[in-house]
Amino acid sequence: MRLKLVKQGTNFDFFSRWKVWLGISGLLIVLAAVSFLLQGLNYGIDFRGGTTVRTESAQPVDIGLYRDALTPLELGDISITEVFDPTFDADQNVAMIRIQAQEGQEAVTPETIRDVQAALSASVPDIQFVSVESVGPKVSGELIQTAAIAVILAIGAVLIYIWLRFEWQFALGAVAALVHDVILTIGVFSELQIKFDLAIIAALLTIVGYSLNDTVVVFDRVRENLRKYKKKPLNEVLNISINETLSRTVMTSVTTLLALISLYVLGGDVIRGFVFAMIWGVIVGTYSSVFVASTILLWLGVKRDWSKPDANAGNQFANVDA
């Protein structure tokens, strides 16, 4: 017996309440913008600056033990990761400890470094401190700028790609959905004050790719059905197309979420922020592919014979509301 999350032959009308869906998206975007302006993001060490301590010991790295040793020092954001390298010896266990810069300081002070070394040495007697490196606010500012440019360039590349593959109306719909997803993801990180670091930038770029994949699948079916149903109004063609791809969309999203939720629960603190961003991105990406990208396409109108403008372009919402 085959598992079906969505039965075949669905006939949902996704545009009967298009004002409600766009209203919800608009409200969430406003809330995200207000949260970002009022309290900003909880930047991690990558963007705030701090100090990285590289350690080595014969004893296997126990991240929980390291964190328990450093917690009494009250140093704020601390990231502890084990470094794996096939060239390491069996008794060569390496860890990277990143400590955020303290208030009013560009880097962690030498006194704080000595306290960190003393606390770790008390818990791991054979530990050695291989290197200590600091990242100042100037470098962190450059990272923020570079990360923003990376996201903008990715969205710009998507705009050009969709424009060349389909038409400019499809491209604007797809980009509107991507911008919607990125803004809402940044907004939820601002509202919940979850640590925002370079891993989250990687998650944003991944969300852009995931949302685009969903949108392109729907748009491909729309283009096929525009040729197949030349006399049907655009809103009906869009409804048919979304219903025909709905099973694939839901199945992909659910299976992806199952894997992500498992990682969120079992993966530990190191990747929890990244995984949370991906979970949120899958949810809003699926939503935007159906309710944002397609609604923008309905509003703009498209060619029906691929050579002459659609005579009904601009009147599609009137047909829906009627």
CSV table of C-alpha atoms in Angstrom, one decimal:
chain,number,residue,atom,x,y,z
A,1,MET,CA,0.0,0.0,0.0
A,2,ARG,CA,1.5,3.3,-1.1
A,3,LEU,CA,1.6,6.2,1.4
A,4,LYS,CA,-0.2,9.3,0.1
A,5,LEU,CA,-0.1,12.5,2.1
A,6,VAL,CA,-2.3,14.2,-0.5
A,7,LYS,CA,-5.0,12.2,-2.4
A,8,GLN,CA,-5.0,12.3,-6.1
A,9,GLY,CA,-7.4,14.7,-8.0
A,10,THR,CA,-7.5,17.4,-5.4
A,11,ASN,CA,-9.3,20.6,-6.5
A,12,PHE,CA,-8.5,23.2,-3.9
A,13,ASP,CA,-9.1,26.8,-4.8
A,14,PHE,CA,-5.9,28.5,-3.7
A,15,PHE,CA,-6.9,32.0,-4.9
A,16,SER,CA,-10.4,32.4,-3.5
A,17,ARG,CA,-8.8,34.1,-0.4
A,18,TRP,CA,-5.7,35.5,-2.1
A,19,LYS,CA,-6.1,38.8,-0.2
A,20,VAL,CA,-5.9,36.9,3.1
A,21,TRP,CA,-2.7,35.1,2.2
A,22,LEU,CA,-1.0,38.3,0.9
A,23,GLY,CA,-2.3,40.1,4.0
A,24,ILE,CA,-0.7,37.5,6.3
A,25,SER,CA,2.6,37.7,4.4
A,26,GLY,CA,2.5,41.5,4.5
A,27,LEU,CA,1.8,41.5,8.3
A,28,LEU,CA,4.7,39.0,9.0
A,29,ILE,CA,7.1,41.1,6.9
A,30,VAL,CA,6.1,44.3,8.8
A,31,LEU,CA,6.6,42.4,12.2
A,32,ALA,CA,10.0,41.1,11.0
A,33,ALA,CA,11.1,44.6,9.9
A,34,VAL,CA,9.9,46.2,13.2
A,35,SER,CA,11.7,43.5,15.3
A,36,PHE,CA,14.9,44.0,13.3
A,37,LEU,CA,14.8,47.8,13.7
A,38,LEU,CA,14.0,47.7,17.4
A,39,GLN,CA,16.2,44.9,18.7
A,40,GLY,CA,18.3,43.8,15.7
A,41,LEU,CA,20.0,40.4,15.5
A,42,ASN,CA,21.8,38.4,18.2
A,43,TYR,CA,25.1,38.3,16.3
A,44,GLY,CA,27.4,35.4,17.0
A,45,ILE,CA,31.2,35.5,17.3
A,46,ASP,CA,31.6,35.5,13.5
A,47,PHE,CA,29.9,38.9,13.3
A,48,ARG,CA,30.6,40.4,16.7
A,49,GLY,CA,34.3,39.6,17.0
A,50,GLY,CA,36.0,37.5,19.6
A,51,THR,CA,38.9,35.0,20.3
A,52,THR,CA,39.5,31.5,19.1
A,53,VAL,CA,41.5,29.1,21.2
A,54,ARG,CA,42.8,25.9,19.7
A,55,THR,CA,43.4,23.0,22.1
A,56,GLU,CA,44.9,19.6,21.8
A,57,SER,CA,44.9,16.6,24.2
A,58,ALA,CA,45.3,12.8,24.3
A,59,GLN,CA,41.9,12.6,26.0
A,60,PRO,CA,38.9,12.5,23.6
A,61,VAL,CA,37.1,15.9,23.3
A,62,ASP,CA,34.1,16.1,25.5
A,63,ILE,CA,32.2,19.2,24.5
A,64,GLY,CA,29.9,19.0,27.5
A,65,LEU,CA,32.9,18.8,29.9
A,66,TYR,CA,34.5,21.8,28.2
A,67,ARG,CA,31.4,23.8,28.4
A,68,ASP,CA,30.8,23.0,32.1
A,69,ALA,CA,34.3,24.1,32.9
A,70,LEU,CA,33.8,27.5,31.1
A,71,THR,CA,30.2,28.2,32.2
A,72,PRO,CA,31.2,29.7,35.7
A,73,LEU,CA,33.4,32.3,33.9
A,74,GLU,CA,30.2,33.9,32.4
A,75,LEU,CA,31.9,34.8,29.1
A,76,GLY,CA,28.6,34.9,27.1
A,77,ASP,CA,28.5,33.2,23.7
A,78,ILE,CA,31.0,30.3,23.6
A,79,SER,CA,31.2,27.9,20.6
A,80,ILE,CA,33.1,24.6,21.1
A,81,THR,CA,33.7,22.3,18.2
A,82,GLU,CA,35.9,19.2,17.7
A,83,VAL,CA,38.3,19.3,14.7
A,84,PHE,CA,38.5,16.2,12.6
A,85,ASP,CA,41.5,15.6,10.3
A,86,PRO,CA,42.6,12.2,8.8
A,87,THR,CA,46.2,13.3,9.3
A,88,PHE,CA,45.8,13.5,13.1
A,89,ASP,CA,47.3,10.7,15.3
A,90,ALA,CA,45.0,8.5,17.3
A,91,ASP,CA,45.9,10.5,20.5
A,92,GLN,CA,45.6,13.9,18.9
A,93,ASN,CA,42.2,15.3,19.8
A,94,VAL,CA,41.8,18.9,18.7
A,95,ALA,CA,39.1,21.4,19.7
A,96,MET,CA,38.3,25.0,18.7
A,97,ILE,CA,36.8,27.2,21.4
A,98,ARG,CA,35.4,30.5,20.2
A,99,ILE,CA,34.7,33.2,22.9
A,100,GLN,CA,32.8,36.4,22.0
A,101,ALA,CA,34.3,39.8,22.6
A,102,GLN,CA,33.2,41.3,25.9
A,103,GLU,CA,31.4,44.6,26.1
A,104,GLY,CA,33.6,47.6,25.4
A,105,GLN,CA,36.5,45.4,24.2
A,106,GLU,CA,37.7,44.5,20.8
A,107,ALA,CA,39.0,41.1,21.8
A,108,VAL,CA,39.1,38.9,24.8
A,109,THR,CA,41.7,40.2,27.4
A,110,PRO,CA,44.8,38.2,28.3
A,111,GLU,CA,43.4,37.8,31.8
A,112,THR,CA,40.3,36.1,30.4
A,113,ILE,CA,42.4,33.8,28.3
A,114,ARG,CA,44.4,32.8,31.4
A,115,ASP,CA,41.2,32.1,33.2
A,116,VAL,CA,39.9,30.0,30.3
A,117,GLN,CA,43.2,28.0,30.2
A,118,ALA,CA,43.1,27.4,34.0
A,119,ALA,CA,39.5,26.2,33.9
A,120,LEU,CA,40.1,23.8,31.0
A,121,SER,CA,43.4,22.5,32.6
A,122,ALA,CA,41.5,21.7,35.8
A,123,SER,CA,39.0,19.5,33.8
A,124,VAL,CA,41.5,18.1,31.2
A,125,PRO,CA,44.9,17.8,32.9
A,126,ASP,CA,46.9,17.0,29.7
A,127,ILE,CA,45.3,19.7,27.6
A,128,GLN,CA,47.6,21.9,25.5
A,129,PHE,CA,46.8,25.3,24.1
A,130,VAL,CA,48.1,25.3,20.5
A,131,SER,CA,47.1,28.8,19.4
A,132,VAL,CA,45.0,31.9,20.3
A,133,GLU,CA,43.6,34.1,17.6
A,134,SER,CA,41.4,37.2,17.8
A,135,VAL,CA,38.8,38.6,15.4
A,136,GLY,CA,38.2,42.3,15.7
A,137,PRO,CA,35.1,44.3,15.0
A,138,LYS,CA,36.5,45.5,11.6
A,139,VAL,CA,36.8,42.0,10.3
A,140,SER,CA,33.3,41.1,11.7
A,141,GLY,CA,31.8,44.1,9.9
A,142,GLU,CA,33.4,43.0,6.7
A,143,LEU,CA,31.8,39.5,7.2
A,144,ILE,CA,28.4,41.1,7.7
A,145,GLN,CA,28.8,43.0,4.4
A,146,THR,CA,30.1,40.0,2.5
A,147,ALA,CA,27.2,37.8,3.8
A,148,ALA,CA,24.6,40.4,2.7
A,149,ILE,CA,26.2,40.7,-0.7
A,150,ALA,CA,26.2,36.9,-1.1
A,151,VAL,CA,22.4,36.7,-0.4
A,152,ILE,CA,21.6,39.6,-2.7
A,153,LEU,CA,23.7,38.1,-5.5
A,154,ALA,CA,22.0,34.7,-5.1
A,155,ILE,CA,18.6,36.3,-5.4
A,156,GLY,CA,19.8,38.4,-8.4
A,157,ALA,CA,21.1,35.2,-10.1
A,158,VAL,CA,17.7,33.6,-9.5
A,159,LEU,CA,15.9,36.6,-11.1
A,160,ILE,CA,18.1,36.3,-14.3
A,161,TYR,CA,17.7,32.5,-14.4
A,162,ILE,CA,13.9,32.4,-14.2
A,163,TRP,CA,13.7,35.3,-16.6
A,164,LEU,CA,15.7,33.4,-19.2
A,165,ARG,CA,13.9,30.1,-18.6
A,166,PHE,CA,10.3,31.5,-18.4
A,167,GLU,CA,9.3,35.1,-18.6
A,168,TRP,CA,9.8,38.2,-16.6
A,169,GLN,CA,6.4,37.8,-14.8
A,170,PHE,CA,7.6,34.3,-13.6
A,171,ALA,CA,10.9,35.8,-12.5
A,172,LEU,CA,9.3,38.6,-10.4
A,173,GLY,CA,7.0,36.1,-8.8
A,174,ALA,CA,9.9,33.7,-7.9
A,175,VAL,CA,12.1,36.6,-6.5
A,176,ALA,CA,9.2,38.0,-4.5
A,177,ALA,CA,8.8,34.5,-2.9
A,178,LEU,CA,12.6,34.3,-2.2
A,179,VAL,CA,12.7,37.8,-0.6
A,180,HIS,CA,9.6,36.9,1.4
A,181,ASP,CA,11.4,33.8,2.8
A,182,VAL,CA,14.7,35.6,3.6
A,183,ILE,CA,13.0,38.5,5.4
A,184,LEU,CA,10.7,36.2,7.5
A,185,THR,CA,13.7,34.0,8.4
A,186,ILE,CA,15.8,37.0,9.5
A,187,GLY,CA,12.7,38.3,11.3
A,188,VAL,CA,12.2,35.1,13.3
A,189,PHE,CA,15.8,35.1,14.3
A,190,SER,CA,15.5,38.8,15.4
A,191,GLU,CA,12.2,38.2,17.3
A,192,LEU,CA,13.5,35.1,19.2
A,193,GLN,CA,17.1,36.5,19.5
A,194,ILE,CA,18.6,33.2,18.3
A,195,LYS,CA,22.3,33.4,17.6
A,196,PHE,CA,23.0,34.7,14.1
A,197,ASP,CA,26.3,33.6,12.6
A,198,LEU,CA,27.8,32.5,9.3
A,199,ALA,CA,26.1,29.1,9.5
A,200,ILE,CA,22.7,31.0,9.3
A,201,ILE,CA,23.9,32.7,6.2
A,202,ALA,CA,24.6,29.2,4.7
A,203,ALA,CA,21.1,28.3,5.8
A,204,LEU,CA,19.6,31.4,4.1
A,205,LEU,CA,21.3,30.5,0.8
A,206,THR,CA,20.1,26.9,1.2
A,207,ILE,CA,16.5,28.2,1.8
A,208,VAL,CA,16.8,30.3,-1.4
A,209,GLY,CA,17.6,27.1,-3.3
A,210,TYR,CA,14.9,25.0,-1.7
A,211,SER,CA,12.2,27.6,-2.2
A,212,LEU,CA,13.3,28.2,-5.8
A,213,ASN,CA,13.1,24.4,-6.5
A,214,ASP,CA,9.5,24.3,-5.3
A,215,THR,CA,8.6,27.4,-7.3
A,216,VAL,CA,10.2,26.2,-10.5
A,217,VAL,CA,8.3,22.9,-10.3
A,218,VAL,CA,5.0,24.8,-10.0
A,219,PHE,CA,5.9,27.2,-12.8
A,220,ASP,CA,6.9,24.4,-15.1
A,221,ARG,CA,3.5,22.9,-14.7
A,222,VAL,CA,1.9,26.3,-15.2
A,223,ARG,CA,3.7,26.8,-18.5
A,224,GLU,CA,2.6,23.3,-19.7
A,225,ASN,CA,-1.0,23.9,-18.7
A,226,LEU,CA,-1.0,27.4,-20.3
A,227,ARG,CA,-0.4,25.6,-23.6
A,228,LYS,CA,-2.9,22.8,-22.8
A,229,TYR,CA,-5.8,25.0,-21.5
A,230,LYS,CA,-5.7,28.0,-23.8
A,231,LYS,CA,-9.2,29.1,-23.1
A,232,LYS,CA,-9.2,28.8,-19.3
A,233,PRO,CA,-8.7,31.9,-17.2
A,234,LEU,CA,-5.2,32.2,-15.7
A,235,ASN,CA,-6.5,31.7,-12.1
A,236,GLU,CA,-8.0,28.3,-13.1
A,237,VAL,CA,-4.8,27.3,-14.9
A,238,LEU,CA,-2.8,28.2,-11.7
A,239,ASN,CA,-5.2,26.2,-9.5
A,240,ILE,CA,-4.9,23.2,-11.8
A,241,SER,CA,-1.1,23.4,-11.8
A,242,ILE,CA,-0.8,23.8,-8.1
A,243,ASN,CA,-3.2,20.9,-7.4
A,244,GLU,CA,-1.3,18.6,-9.8
A,245,THR,CA,2.0,19.3,-8.1
A,246,LEU,CA,0.6,19.4,-4.5
A,247,SER,CA,1.4,15.8,-3.7
A,248,ARG,CA,5.0,16.2,-4.7
A,249,THR,CA,5.3,19.5,-2.8
A,250,VAL,CA,3.9,18.1,0.4
A,251,MET,CA,5.8,14.9,0.2
A,252,THR,CA,9.1,16.7,-0.4
A,253,SER,CA,8.5,19.1,2.5
A,254,VAL,CA,7.4,16.5,5.0
A,255,THR,CA,10.3,14.2,4.3
A,256,THR,CA,12.7,17.1,4.5
A,257,LEU,CA,11.2,18.2,7.8
A,258,LEU,CA,11.5,14.7,9.3
A,259,ALA,CA,15.2,14.7,8.7
A,260,LEU,CA,15.6,18.3,9.9
A,261,ILE,CA,13.6,17.7,13.1
A,262,SER,CA,15.7,14.7,13.9
A,263,LEU,CA,18.9,16.8,13.5
A,264,TYR,CA,17.4,19.5,15.6
A,265,VAL,CA,16.6,17.1,18.5
A,266,LEU,CA,19.7,14.9,18.2
A,267,GLY,CA,22.3,17.2,16.5
A,268,GLY,CA,23.4,19.2,19.5
A,269,ASP,CA,24.0,22.9,20.1
A,270,VAL,CA,26.6,23.4,17.3
A,271,ILE,CA,24.1,23.0,14.4
A,272,ARG,CA,20.8,23.8,16.2
A,273,GLY,CA,20.6,27.3,14.9
A,274,PHE,CA,21.3,26.2,11.3
A,275,VAL,CA,18.7,23.4,11.5
A,276,PHE,CA,16.1,25.7,13.0
A,277,ALA,CA,16.6,28.2,10.1
A,278,MET,CA,16.2,25.3,7.7
A,279,ILE,CA,13.0,24.0,9.4
A,280,TRP,CA,11.5,27.5,9.3
A,281,GLY,CA,12.7,28.0,5.7
A,282,VAL,CA,11.1,24.8,4.4
A,283,ILE,CA,7.8,25.8,6.0
A,284,VAL,CA,7.7,29.4,4.6
A,285,GLY,CA,9.3,28.3,1.4
A,286,THR,CA,6.5,25.9,0.7
A,287,TYR,CA,4.0,28.5,1.6
A,288,SER,CA,5.5,31.2,-0.6
A,289,SER,CA,5.8,28.9,-3.6
A,290,VAL,CA,2.0,28.4,-3.6
A,291,PHE,CA,0.6,31.6,-2.1
A,292,VAL,CA,3.2,34.3,-2.9
A,293,ALA,CA,4.9,33.4,-6.2
A,294,SER,CA,1.7,32.2,-7.9
A,295,THR,CA,-0.3,35.1,-6.7
A,296,ILE,CA,2.2,37.6,-8.0
A,297,LEU,CA,2.1,35.7,-11.3
A,298,LEU,CA,-1.7,36.0,-11.4
A,299,TRP,CA,-1.5,39.7,-10.7
A,300,LEU,CA,1.0,40.4,-13.4
A,301,GLY,CA,-0.6,38.1,-16.0
A,302,VAL,CA,1.3,36.1,-18.7
A,303,LYS,CA,1.2,35.4,-22.4
A,304,ARG,CA,-1.2,32.7,-23.4
A,305,ASP,CA,0.1,31.9,-26.9
A,306,TRP,CA,3.7,32.9,-26.1
A,307,SER,CA,3.6,35.5,-28.9
A,308,LYS,CA,0.8,37.9,-28.0
A,309,PRO,CA,0.1,39.5,-24.6
A,310,ASP,CA,-2.7,38.0,-22.6
A,311,ALA,CA,-5.9,39.9,-23.1
A,312,ASN,CA,-7.0,39.0,-19.6
A,313,ALA,CA,-3.8,40.2,-17.9
A,314,GLY,CA,-4.7,42.7,-15.2
A,315,ASN,CA,-8.2,41.3,-14.9
A,316,GLN,CA,-7.3,38.0,-13.2
A,317,PHE,CA,-8.1,39.2,-9.7
A,318,ALA,CA,-11.4,40.5,-10.9
A,319,ASN,CA,-12.2,37.0,-12.1
A,320,VAL,CA,-11.1,35.4,-8.8
A,321,ASP,CA,-13.1,37.8,-6.7
A,322,ALA,CA,-16.2,37.3,-8.9
